Short mmCIF file of N, CA and C in Angstrom, two decimals:
data_model
loop_
_atom_site.label_atom_id
_atom_site.label_comp_id
_atom_site.label_asym_id
_atom_site.label_seq_id
_atom_site.Cartn_x
_atom_site.Cartn_y
_atom_site.Cartn_z
N MET A 18 0.82 -1.19 0.00
CA MET A 18 0.00 0.00 0.00
C MET A 18 0.88 1.27 0.00
N ILE A 19 1.92 1.27 0.82
CA ILE A 19 2.82 2.41 0.90
C ILE A 19 3.54 2.61 -0.42
N CYS A 20 3.90 1.53 -1.09
CA CYS A 20 4.57 1.62 -2.39
C CYS A 20 3.67 2.26 -3.44
N ILE A 21 2.41 1.92 -3.42
CA ILE A 21 1.46 2.48 -4.39
C ILE A 21 1.30 3.98 -4.14
N LEU A 22 1.18 4.39 -2.87
CA LEU A 22 1.07 5.81 -2.55
C LEU A 22 2.33 6.56 -2.96
N ALA A 23 3.48 5.96 -2.72
CA ALA A 23 4.74 6.59 -3.10
C ALA A 23 4.84 6.75 -4.61
N LEU A 24 4.38 5.76 -5.36
CA LEU A 24 4.38 5.87 -6.82
C LEU A 24 3.46 6.98 -7.30
N TRP A 25 2.28 7.11 -6.69
CA TRP A 25 1.35 8.17 -7.09
C TRP A 25 1.94 9.55 -6.78
N VAL A 26 2.58 9.69 -5.63
CA VAL A 26 3.24 10.96 -5.28
C VAL A 26 4.32 11.26 -6.29
N LEU A 27 5.09 10.25 -6.68
CA LEU A 27 6.14 10.43 -7.67
C LEU A 27 5.57 10.85 -9.03
N VAL A 28 4.49 10.21 -9.46
CA VAL A 28 3.85 10.54 -10.74
C VAL A 28 3.31 11.98 -10.72
N ILE A 29 2.65 12.36 -9.64
CA ILE A 29 2.10 13.71 -9.54
C ILE A 29 3.23 14.74 -9.51
N GLY A 30 4.28 14.45 -8.76
CA GLY A 30 5.43 15.35 -8.71
C GLY A 30 6.08 15.53 -10.07
N GLU A 31 6.26 14.44 -10.80
CA GLU A 31 6.85 14.54 -12.14
C GLU A 31 5.94 15.32 -13.09
N THR A 32 4.64 15.16 -12.94
CA THR A 32 3.70 15.89 -13.78
C THR A 32 3.81 17.40 -13.52
N VAL A 33 3.90 17.78 -12.26
CA VAL A 33 4.05 19.20 -11.91
C VAL A 33 5.36 19.74 -12.48
N LEU A 34 6.44 18.98 -12.33
CA LEU A 34 7.72 19.42 -12.87
C LEU A 34 7.67 19.57 -14.39
N LEU A 35 6.99 18.66 -15.07
CA LEU A 35 6.86 18.73 -16.53
C LEU A 35 6.09 19.98 -16.94
N ILE A 36 5.02 20.28 -16.22
CA ILE A 36 4.23 21.48 -16.54
C ILE A 36 5.07 22.74 -16.33
N LEU A 37 5.82 22.80 -15.23
CA LEU A 37 6.68 23.96 -14.98
C LEU A 37 7.77 24.09 -16.05
N LEU A 38 8.33 22.98 -16.49
CA LEU A 38 9.34 23.00 -17.54
C LEU A 38 8.76 23.51 -18.85
N LEU A 39 7.58 23.03 -19.22
CA LEU A 39 6.95 23.48 -20.46
C LEU A 39 6.62 24.97 -20.39
N ARG A 40 6.19 25.44 -19.23
CA ARG A 40 5.89 26.86 -19.07
C ARG A 40 7.16 27.71 -19.23
N ALA A 41 8.26 27.24 -18.63
CA ALA A 41 9.53 27.96 -18.75
C ALA A 41 10.02 27.98 -20.20
N LEU A 42 9.85 26.87 -20.90
CA LEU A 42 10.25 26.82 -22.31
C LEU A 42 9.40 27.77 -23.15
N GLY A 43 8.13 27.85 -22.85
CA GLY A 43 7.25 28.78 -23.56
C GLY A 43 7.66 30.22 -23.36
N ALA A 44 8.01 30.56 -22.12
CA ALA A 44 8.47 31.93 -21.83
C ALA A 44 9.78 32.23 -22.54
N LEU A 45 10.68 31.25 -22.57
CA LEU A 45 11.95 31.43 -23.26
C LEU A 45 11.73 31.61 -24.76
N LYS A 46 10.84 30.82 -25.33
CA LYS A 46 10.53 30.94 -26.76
C LYS A 46 9.92 32.31 -27.05
N LEU A 47 9.02 32.76 -26.17
CA LEU A 47 8.38 34.06 -26.34
C LEU A 47 9.41 35.17 -26.36
N LYS A 48 10.45 35.06 -25.54
CA LYS A 48 11.46 36.10 -25.44
C LYS A 48 12.44 36.09 -26.60
N THR A 49 12.69 34.92 -27.20
CA THR A 49 13.77 34.82 -28.19
C THR A 49 13.32 34.59 -29.62
N THR A 50 12.06 34.26 -29.84
CA THR A 50 11.61 33.95 -31.19
C THR A 50 11.38 35.23 -31.99
N PRO A 51 11.97 35.34 -33.19
CA PRO A 51 11.62 36.48 -34.04
C PRO A 51 10.16 36.39 -34.44
N ILE A 52 9.47 37.48 -34.39
CA ILE A 52 8.05 37.46 -34.65
C ILE A 52 7.68 38.51 -35.69
N GLU A 53 6.49 38.34 -36.23
CA GLU A 53 6.03 39.29 -37.24
C GLU A 53 5.71 40.63 -36.57
N GLU A 54 5.81 41.65 -37.37
CA GLU A 54 5.53 42.99 -36.87
C GLU A 54 4.04 43.11 -36.54
N PRO A 55 3.72 43.56 -35.32
CA PRO A 55 2.32 43.76 -34.98
C PRO A 55 1.79 45.07 -35.57
N GLU A 56 0.61 45.41 -35.16
CA GLU A 56 -0.05 46.64 -35.63
C GLU A 56 0.78 47.88 -35.37
N GLY A 57 0.29 48.98 -35.84
CA GLY A 57 0.93 50.25 -35.55
C GLY A 57 1.89 50.71 -36.62
N LEU A 58 2.57 51.80 -36.32
CA LEU A 58 3.56 52.36 -37.24
C LEU A 58 4.61 51.31 -37.56
N LYS A 59 5.16 51.38 -38.75
CA LYS A 59 6.22 50.46 -39.13
C LYS A 59 7.51 50.84 -38.41
N ILE A 60 8.25 49.82 -38.02
CA ILE A 60 9.53 50.04 -37.36
C ILE A 60 10.47 50.71 -38.36
N GLY A 61 11.20 51.70 -37.88
CA GLY A 61 12.12 52.45 -38.73
C GLY A 61 11.54 53.76 -39.24
N THR A 62 10.21 53.92 -39.16
CA THR A 62 9.60 55.18 -39.60
C THR A 62 9.70 56.23 -38.48
N ILE A 63 9.48 57.46 -38.85
CA ILE A 63 9.48 58.56 -37.87
C ILE A 63 8.06 58.68 -37.31
N ALA A 64 7.95 58.60 -35.99
CA ALA A 64 6.65 58.72 -35.33
C ALA A 64 6.14 60.15 -35.48
N PRO A 65 4.93 60.31 -35.95
CA PRO A 65 4.40 61.66 -36.13
C PRO A 65 4.20 62.37 -34.79
N SER A 66 4.39 63.67 -34.81
CA SER A 66 4.15 64.47 -33.62
C SER A 66 2.65 64.73 -33.49
N PHE A 67 2.21 64.93 -32.29
CA PHE A 67 0.82 65.31 -32.03
C PHE A 67 0.80 66.16 -30.77
N VAL A 68 -0.29 66.87 -30.60
CA VAL A 68 -0.44 67.75 -29.44
C VAL A 68 -1.12 66.96 -28.33
N PHE A 69 -0.65 67.18 -27.09
CA PHE A 69 -1.25 66.52 -25.93
C PHE A 69 -1.31 67.48 -24.75
N GLN A 70 -2.19 67.16 -23.81
CA GLN A 70 -2.34 67.96 -22.59
C GLN A 70 -1.83 67.16 -21.40
N ASP A 71 -1.22 67.86 -20.44
CA ASP A 71 -0.87 67.20 -19.19
C ASP A 71 -2.08 67.29 -18.25
N GLY A 72 -1.95 66.81 -17.05
CA GLY A 72 -3.07 66.81 -16.10
C GLY A 72 -3.55 68.19 -15.71
N SER A 73 -2.72 69.21 -15.92
CA SER A 73 -3.09 70.59 -15.58
C SER A 73 -3.72 71.32 -16.76
N GLY A 74 -3.78 70.68 -17.91
CA GLY A 74 -4.36 71.30 -19.09
C GLY A 74 -3.36 72.02 -19.97
N ASN A 75 -2.08 71.99 -19.62
CA ASN A 75 -1.05 72.62 -20.45
C ASN A 75 -0.82 71.76 -21.69
N GLU A 76 -0.72 72.42 -22.84
CA GLU A 76 -0.51 71.70 -24.10
C GLU A 76 0.95 71.68 -24.49
N ASN A 77 1.37 70.54 -25.02
CA ASN A 77 2.72 70.34 -25.55
C ASN A 77 2.60 69.52 -26.82
N ALA A 78 3.68 69.43 -27.54
CA ALA A 78 3.71 68.58 -28.74
C ALA A 78 4.78 67.51 -28.53
N LEU A 79 4.57 66.37 -29.11
CA LEU A 79 5.52 65.27 -28.98
C LEU A 79 6.90 65.69 -29.48
N LYS A 80 6.94 66.50 -30.53
CA LYS A 80 8.24 66.92 -31.07
C LYS A 80 9.05 67.72 -30.06
N GLN A 81 8.41 68.29 -29.04
CA GLN A 81 9.13 69.02 -28.00
C GLN A 81 9.92 68.09 -27.08
N THR A 82 9.64 66.79 -27.15
CA THR A 82 10.38 65.82 -26.33
C THR A 82 11.53 65.20 -27.10
N ASP A 83 11.77 65.64 -28.35
CA ASP A 83 12.88 65.10 -29.15
C ASP A 83 14.20 65.34 -28.42
N GLY A 84 15.15 64.48 -28.70
CA GLY A 84 16.46 64.63 -28.10
C GLY A 84 16.77 63.57 -27.06
N ARG A 85 15.79 62.70 -26.76
CA ARG A 85 16.05 61.59 -25.84
C ARG A 85 15.14 60.41 -26.20
N ARG A 86 15.62 59.21 -25.88
CA ARG A 86 14.82 58.01 -26.12
C ARG A 86 13.62 58.00 -25.18
N ARG A 87 12.49 57.51 -25.67
CA ARG A 87 11.32 57.41 -24.83
C ARG A 87 10.39 56.31 -25.30
N MET A 88 9.59 55.85 -24.37
CA MET A 88 8.55 54.87 -24.66
C MET A 88 7.22 55.62 -24.64
N LEU A 89 6.49 55.49 -25.73
CA LEU A 89 5.15 56.08 -25.80
C LEU A 89 4.18 54.94 -25.50
N LEU A 90 3.55 54.98 -24.34
CA LEU A 90 2.67 53.90 -23.89
C LEU A 90 1.24 54.39 -23.93
N PHE A 91 0.44 53.77 -24.80
CA PHE A 91 -0.95 54.17 -24.99
C PHE A 91 -1.86 53.26 -24.19
N LEU A 92 -2.74 53.86 -23.37
CA LEU A 92 -3.64 53.13 -22.48
C LEU A 92 -5.07 53.60 -22.71
N ARG A 93 -6.00 52.80 -22.23
CA ARG A 93 -7.40 53.21 -22.25
C ARG A 93 -7.94 53.01 -20.83
N PRO A 94 -8.40 54.07 -20.16
CA PRO A 94 -8.96 53.91 -18.82
C PRO A 94 -10.05 52.83 -18.79
N GLY A 95 -9.99 51.99 -17.76
CA GLY A 95 -10.95 50.91 -17.64
C GLY A 95 -10.48 49.60 -18.23
N CYS A 96 -9.38 49.61 -18.94
CA CYS A 96 -8.84 48.41 -19.58
C CYS A 96 -8.07 47.59 -18.53
N PRO A 97 -8.47 46.32 -18.29
CA PRO A 97 -7.77 45.51 -17.28
C PRO A 97 -6.29 45.27 -17.62
N ALA A 98 -5.97 45.08 -18.88
CA ALA A 98 -4.57 44.85 -19.27
C ALA A 98 -3.73 46.11 -19.05
N CYS A 99 -4.36 47.27 -19.14
CA CYS A 99 -3.64 48.53 -18.95
C CYS A 99 -3.18 48.70 -17.51
N VAL A 100 -3.92 48.13 -16.58
CA VAL A 100 -3.53 48.19 -15.17
C VAL A 100 -2.19 47.48 -14.98
N GLU A 101 -2.00 46.35 -15.65
CA GLU A 101 -0.73 45.63 -15.58
C GLU A 101 0.39 46.45 -16.22
N ALA A 102 0.12 47.10 -17.34
CA ALA A 102 1.13 47.95 -17.99
C ALA A 102 1.52 49.11 -17.08
N ILE A 103 0.57 49.67 -16.38
CA ILE A 103 0.86 50.76 -15.44
C ILE A 103 1.73 50.24 -14.31
N ARG A 104 1.41 49.05 -13.80
CA ARG A 104 2.22 48.45 -12.73
C ARG A 104 3.66 48.26 -13.20
N LEU A 105 3.82 47.79 -14.44
CA LEU A 105 5.16 47.58 -14.99
C LEU A 105 5.89 48.91 -15.18
N ALA A 106 5.18 49.94 -15.63
CA ALA A 106 5.80 51.26 -15.81
C ALA A 106 6.24 51.84 -14.46
N LYS A 107 5.40 51.67 -13.44
CA LYS A 107 5.76 52.15 -12.10
C LYS A 107 7.02 51.44 -11.60
N ALA A 108 7.11 50.13 -11.88
CA ALA A 108 8.23 49.33 -11.37
C ALA A 108 9.57 49.76 -11.96
N VAL A 109 9.56 50.25 -13.19
CA VAL A 109 10.83 50.63 -13.84
C VAL A 109 11.09 52.12 -13.78
N GLN A 110 10.14 52.88 -13.26
CA GLN A 110 10.30 54.33 -13.18
C GLN A 110 11.55 54.66 -12.37
N GLY A 111 12.37 55.50 -12.93
CA GLY A 111 13.58 55.92 -12.25
C GLY A 111 14.83 55.11 -12.60
N ARG A 112 14.66 53.96 -13.27
CA ARG A 112 15.84 53.21 -13.69
C ARG A 112 16.54 54.00 -14.77
N GLN A 113 17.83 54.16 -14.65
CA GLN A 113 18.57 55.02 -15.58
C GLN A 113 18.74 54.42 -16.96
N GLU A 114 18.79 53.09 -17.07
CA GLU A 114 19.06 52.48 -18.37
C GLU A 114 17.83 52.37 -19.27
N VAL A 115 16.67 52.77 -18.77
CA VAL A 115 15.46 52.67 -19.58
C VAL A 115 15.08 54.05 -20.11
N PRO A 116 14.38 54.08 -21.24
CA PRO A 116 13.96 55.39 -21.78
C PRO A 116 12.89 56.03 -20.92
N ASP A 117 12.70 57.34 -21.11
CA ASP A 117 11.59 58.03 -20.44
C ASP A 117 10.29 57.38 -20.88
N ILE A 118 9.34 57.27 -19.98
CA ILE A 118 8.04 56.68 -20.32
C ILE A 118 7.01 57.80 -20.34
N LEU A 119 6.34 57.95 -21.47
CA LEU A 119 5.24 58.90 -21.61
C LEU A 119 3.95 58.08 -21.71
N LEU A 120 3.05 58.28 -20.75
CA LEU A 120 1.77 57.56 -20.74
C LEU A 120 0.71 58.42 -21.40
N PHE A 121 0.01 57.85 -22.36
CA PHE A 121 -1.07 58.56 -23.05
C PHE A 121 -2.37 57.83 -22.82
N GLY A 122 -3.34 58.53 -22.24
CA GLY A 122 -4.67 57.96 -22.04
C GLY A 122 -5.53 58.27 -23.24
N LEU A 123 -6.10 57.23 -23.83
CA LEU A 123 -6.93 57.42 -25.03
C LEU A 123 -8.39 57.65 -24.61
N ALA A 124 -8.60 58.71 -23.85
CA ALA A 124 -9.93 59.12 -23.41
C ALA A 124 -9.89 60.65 -23.26
N ASP A 125 -10.99 61.22 -22.81
CA ASP A 125 -10.99 62.67 -22.61
C ASP A 125 -10.17 63.03 -21.37
N ALA A 126 -9.82 64.29 -21.25
CA ALA A 126 -8.93 64.76 -20.18
C ALA A 126 -9.48 64.46 -18.79
N GLN A 127 -10.76 64.66 -18.58
CA GLN A 127 -11.36 64.43 -17.25
C GLN A 127 -11.30 62.95 -16.88
N THR A 128 -11.64 62.08 -17.81
CA THR A 128 -11.57 60.63 -17.57
C THR A 128 -10.14 60.21 -17.26
N ASN A 129 -9.18 60.74 -18.00
CA ASN A 129 -7.78 60.42 -17.76
C ASN A 129 -7.33 60.91 -16.38
N LYS A 130 -7.80 62.09 -15.98
CA LYS A 130 -7.42 62.64 -14.68
C LYS A 130 -7.93 61.75 -13.55
N VAL A 131 -9.17 61.32 -13.65
CA VAL A 131 -9.75 60.43 -12.63
C VAL A 131 -9.01 59.09 -12.62
N TYR A 132 -8.72 58.56 -13.79
CA TYR A 132 -8.01 57.28 -13.90
C TYR A 132 -6.61 57.37 -13.30
N ALA A 133 -5.91 58.46 -13.56
CA ALA A 133 -4.56 58.65 -13.01
C ALA A 133 -4.61 58.68 -11.48
N ARG A 134 -5.63 59.32 -10.93
CA ARG A 134 -5.78 59.35 -9.47
C ARG A 134 -6.08 57.96 -8.92
N GLU A 135 -6.98 57.23 -9.59
CA GLU A 135 -7.33 55.87 -9.15
C GLU A 135 -6.11 54.95 -9.16
N GLN A 136 -5.26 55.10 -10.17
CA GLN A 136 -4.08 54.23 -10.32
C GLN A 136 -2.88 54.75 -9.54
N GLU A 137 -3.05 55.88 -8.85
CA GLU A 137 -1.98 56.50 -8.07
C GLU A 137 -0.71 56.67 -8.90
N LEU A 138 -0.90 57.26 -10.06
CA LEU A 138 0.21 57.46 -11.00
C LEU A 138 1.14 58.58 -10.55
N GLN A 139 2.43 58.30 -10.58
CA GLN A 139 3.44 59.32 -10.36
C GLN A 139 3.88 59.89 -11.72
N ILE A 140 3.73 59.06 -12.75
CA ILE A 140 4.03 59.48 -14.13
C ILE A 140 2.78 60.18 -14.64
N PRO A 141 2.90 61.37 -15.24
CA PRO A 141 1.70 62.05 -15.73
C PRO A 141 0.99 61.24 -16.82
N LEU A 142 -0.33 61.21 -16.74
CA LEU A 142 -1.14 60.58 -17.79
C LEU A 142 -1.55 61.70 -18.74
N LEU A 143 -0.99 61.67 -19.94
CA LEU A 143 -1.18 62.73 -20.92
C LEU A 143 -2.39 62.41 -21.81
N THR A 144 -3.05 63.44 -22.28
CA THR A 144 -4.23 63.28 -23.12
C THR A 144 -3.96 63.84 -24.51
N PRO A 145 -3.92 62.97 -25.54
CA PRO A 145 -3.76 63.48 -26.91
C PRO A 145 -4.92 64.39 -27.27
N VAL A 146 -4.59 65.54 -27.87
CA VAL A 146 -5.61 66.51 -28.24
C VAL A 146 -6.04 66.32 -29.69
N SER A 147 -5.07 66.33 -30.58
CA SER A 147 -5.38 66.12 -31.99
C SER A 147 -4.12 65.70 -32.71
N PRO A 148 -4.19 65.01 -33.74
CA PRO A 148 -5.33 64.20 -34.18
C PRO A 148 -5.46 62.95 -33.32
N SER A 149 -6.42 62.11 -33.64
CA SER A 149 -6.65 60.89 -32.88
C SER A 149 -5.45 59.95 -33.00
N CYS A 150 -4.84 59.63 -31.87
CA CYS A 150 -3.67 58.74 -31.88
C CYS A 150 -4.03 57.32 -32.32
N ASP A 151 -5.27 56.91 -32.07
CA ASP A 151 -5.71 55.59 -32.53
C ASP A 151 -5.48 55.46 -34.04
N GLU A 152 -5.86 56.50 -34.77
CA GLU A 152 -5.71 56.48 -36.23
C GLU A 152 -4.30 56.84 -36.66
N LEU A 153 -3.73 57.87 -36.06
CA LEU A 153 -2.40 58.36 -36.43
C LEU A 153 -1.33 57.29 -36.25
N TYR A 154 -1.41 56.53 -35.16
CA TYR A 154 -0.42 55.50 -34.86
C TYR A 154 -0.92 54.09 -35.18
N ALA A 155 -2.12 53.98 -35.74
CA ALA A 155 -2.73 52.69 -36.11
C ALA A 155 -2.78 51.73 -34.92
N ILE A 156 -3.26 52.22 -33.79
CA ILE A 156 -3.36 51.41 -32.57
C ILE A 156 -4.71 50.70 -32.58
N ARG A 157 -4.66 49.37 -32.52
CA ARG A 157 -5.88 48.57 -32.53
C ARG A 157 -6.18 47.95 -31.17
N SER A 158 -5.15 47.83 -30.33
CA SER A 158 -5.35 47.25 -29.00
C SER A 158 -4.47 48.00 -28.00
N VAL A 159 -4.89 47.99 -26.74
CA VAL A 159 -4.13 48.63 -25.69
C VAL A 159 -3.89 47.61 -24.58
N PRO A 160 -2.87 47.79 -23.80
CA PRO A 160 -1.84 48.80 -23.86
C PRO A 160 -0.85 48.52 -24.99
N PHE A 161 -0.50 49.53 -25.72
CA PHE A 161 0.42 49.38 -26.84
C PHE A 161 1.52 50.42 -26.70
N ALA A 162 2.76 50.02 -26.97
CA ALA A 162 3.89 50.93 -26.76
C ALA A 162 4.76 51.02 -28.00
N PHE A 163 5.34 52.18 -28.19
CA PHE A 163 6.35 52.42 -29.21
C PHE A 163 7.58 52.96 -28.49
N VAL A 164 8.74 52.42 -28.79
CA VAL A 164 9.99 52.97 -28.28
C VAL A 164 10.59 53.75 -29.44
N VAL A 165 10.87 55.03 -29.20
CA VAL A 165 11.40 55.89 -30.25
C VAL A 165 12.74 56.47 -29.80
N ASP A 166 13.60 56.73 -30.78
CA ASP A 166 14.92 57.29 -30.46
C ASP A 166 14.83 58.81 -30.37
N GLU A 167 15.96 59.46 -30.33
CA GLU A 167 16.04 60.90 -30.14
C GLU A 167 15.38 61.70 -31.25
N GLN A 168 15.29 61.12 -32.45
CA GLN A 168 14.64 61.80 -33.58
C GLN A 168 13.24 61.26 -33.85
N ARG A 169 12.69 60.49 -32.92
CA ARG A 169 11.36 59.87 -33.01
C ARG A 169 11.29 58.72 -34.00
N GLN A 170 12.41 58.10 -34.37
CA GLN A 170 12.36 56.91 -35.22
C GLN A 170 11.90 55.75 -34.35
N VAL A 171 10.92 54.99 -34.85
CA VAL A 171 10.38 53.86 -34.10
C VAL A 171 11.42 52.74 -34.08
N LEU A 172 11.90 52.40 -32.88
CA LEU A 172 12.88 51.33 -32.70
C LEU A 172 12.21 50.01 -32.36
N ALA A 173 11.13 50.07 -31.60
CA ALA A 173 10.43 48.86 -31.15
C ALA A 173 8.98 49.21 -30.91
N LYS A 174 8.14 48.20 -30.94
CA LYS A 174 6.72 48.41 -30.68
C LYS A 174 6.12 47.10 -30.26
N GLY A 175 4.99 47.18 -29.58
CA GLY A 175 4.31 45.95 -29.21
C GLY A 175 3.34 46.14 -28.06
N VAL A 176 2.61 45.07 -27.80
CA VAL A 176 1.70 45.02 -26.66
C VAL A 176 2.54 45.07 -25.40
N ALA A 177 2.14 45.86 -24.44
CA ALA A 177 2.99 46.11 -23.26
C ALA A 177 2.36 45.64 -21.96
N SER A 178 1.56 44.58 -21.99
CA SER A 178 0.91 44.14 -20.76
C SER A 178 1.56 42.92 -20.13
N HIS A 179 2.55 42.34 -20.78
CA HIS A 179 3.24 41.16 -20.25
C HIS A 179 4.65 41.57 -19.82
N PRO A 180 5.10 41.15 -18.63
CA PRO A 180 6.41 41.59 -18.14
C PRO A 180 7.57 41.31 -19.10
N LEU A 181 7.58 40.15 -19.75
CA LEU A 181 8.68 39.85 -20.69
C LEU A 181 8.67 40.80 -21.88
N LEU A 182 7.50 41.06 -22.43
CA LEU A 182 7.41 41.95 -23.59
C LEU A 182 7.73 43.40 -23.20
N PHE A 183 7.26 43.80 -22.04
CA PHE A 183 7.54 45.15 -21.56
C PHE A 183 9.04 45.35 -21.40
N GLU A 184 9.70 44.38 -20.78
CA GLU A 184 11.15 44.47 -20.58
C GLU A 184 11.89 44.45 -21.92
N GLN A 185 11.41 43.62 -22.85
CA GLN A 185 12.05 43.57 -24.18
C GLN A 185 11.96 44.92 -24.88
N LEU A 186 10.81 45.56 -24.77
CA LEU A 186 10.66 46.89 -25.37
C LEU A 186 11.58 47.91 -24.71
N LEU A 187 11.65 47.87 -23.39
CA LEU A 187 12.46 48.84 -22.66
C LEU A 187 13.95 48.70 -22.92
N THR A 188 14.42 47.49 -23.12
CA THR A 188 15.86 47.28 -23.26
C THR A 188 16.34 47.35 -24.69
N THR A 189 15.46 47.69 -25.61
CA THR A 189 15.86 47.86 -27.00
C THR A 189 16.80 49.05 -27.08
N LYS A 190 17.96 48.84 -27.64
CA LYS A 190 18.93 49.95 -27.77
C LYS A 190 18.72 50.63 -29.11
N ASN A 191 19.52 50.30 -30.09
CA ASN A 191 19.37 50.91 -31.40
C ASN A 191 19.10 49.87 -32.47
N GLU A 192 18.45 48.78 -32.07
CA GLU A 192 18.04 47.80 -33.05
C GLU A 192 16.54 47.92 -33.25
N LEU A 193 16.06 47.46 -34.35
CA LEU A 193 14.65 47.57 -34.65
C LEU A 193 14.00 46.23 -34.26
N VAL A 194 13.02 46.26 -33.33
CA VAL A 194 12.43 45.05 -32.79
C VAL A 194 10.93 45.18 -32.74
N ALA A 195 10.23 44.15 -33.20
CA ALA A 195 8.78 44.07 -33.05
C ALA A 195 8.51 43.11 -31.91
N SER A 196 7.59 43.46 -31.05
CA SER A 196 7.26 42.62 -29.91
C SER A 196 5.77 42.37 -29.94
N SER A 197 5.39 41.12 -29.75
CA SER A 197 3.97 40.79 -29.78
C SER A 197 3.72 39.58 -28.92
N LEU A 198 2.54 39.50 -28.35
CA LEU A 198 2.16 38.36 -27.51
C LEU A 198 1.52 37.28 -28.33
#
């Protein structure tokens, strides 16, 4: 009887180990497999400038941020996946080796202001004024990010709700990378 129980424990333990191994292999494949370019602007193109408002209502243009690498992270208030992207952005805020993160809420200014307060954002949630970033940047799903260089050339892009993909986007130096889940 004890031998049978020991065998069942061994079988269940091996099954758990196999599942963990397959999960780790999947994550490794996700991180290293070249993938097709997802939606949005083509990698290598210059990201168009647009006007946006900060939480105080002051207007700026994206071209005013030229001169440094940055991640343009587009969110939609109320989106469950966007909450994870915000958590990831908060976690890397202040790290010197990552680009500046600009958060853009794809809603009206008041909705974005309330959402920023709910999420306890330290990074300003900016509101695009014109034209519509959904159309201008061909964004079909959120959270979606573009990493651009000092001249706004798109270096990387992709869905930014998974920690591996978020980190892959952030650590892109001067190579052109598409990231997708």
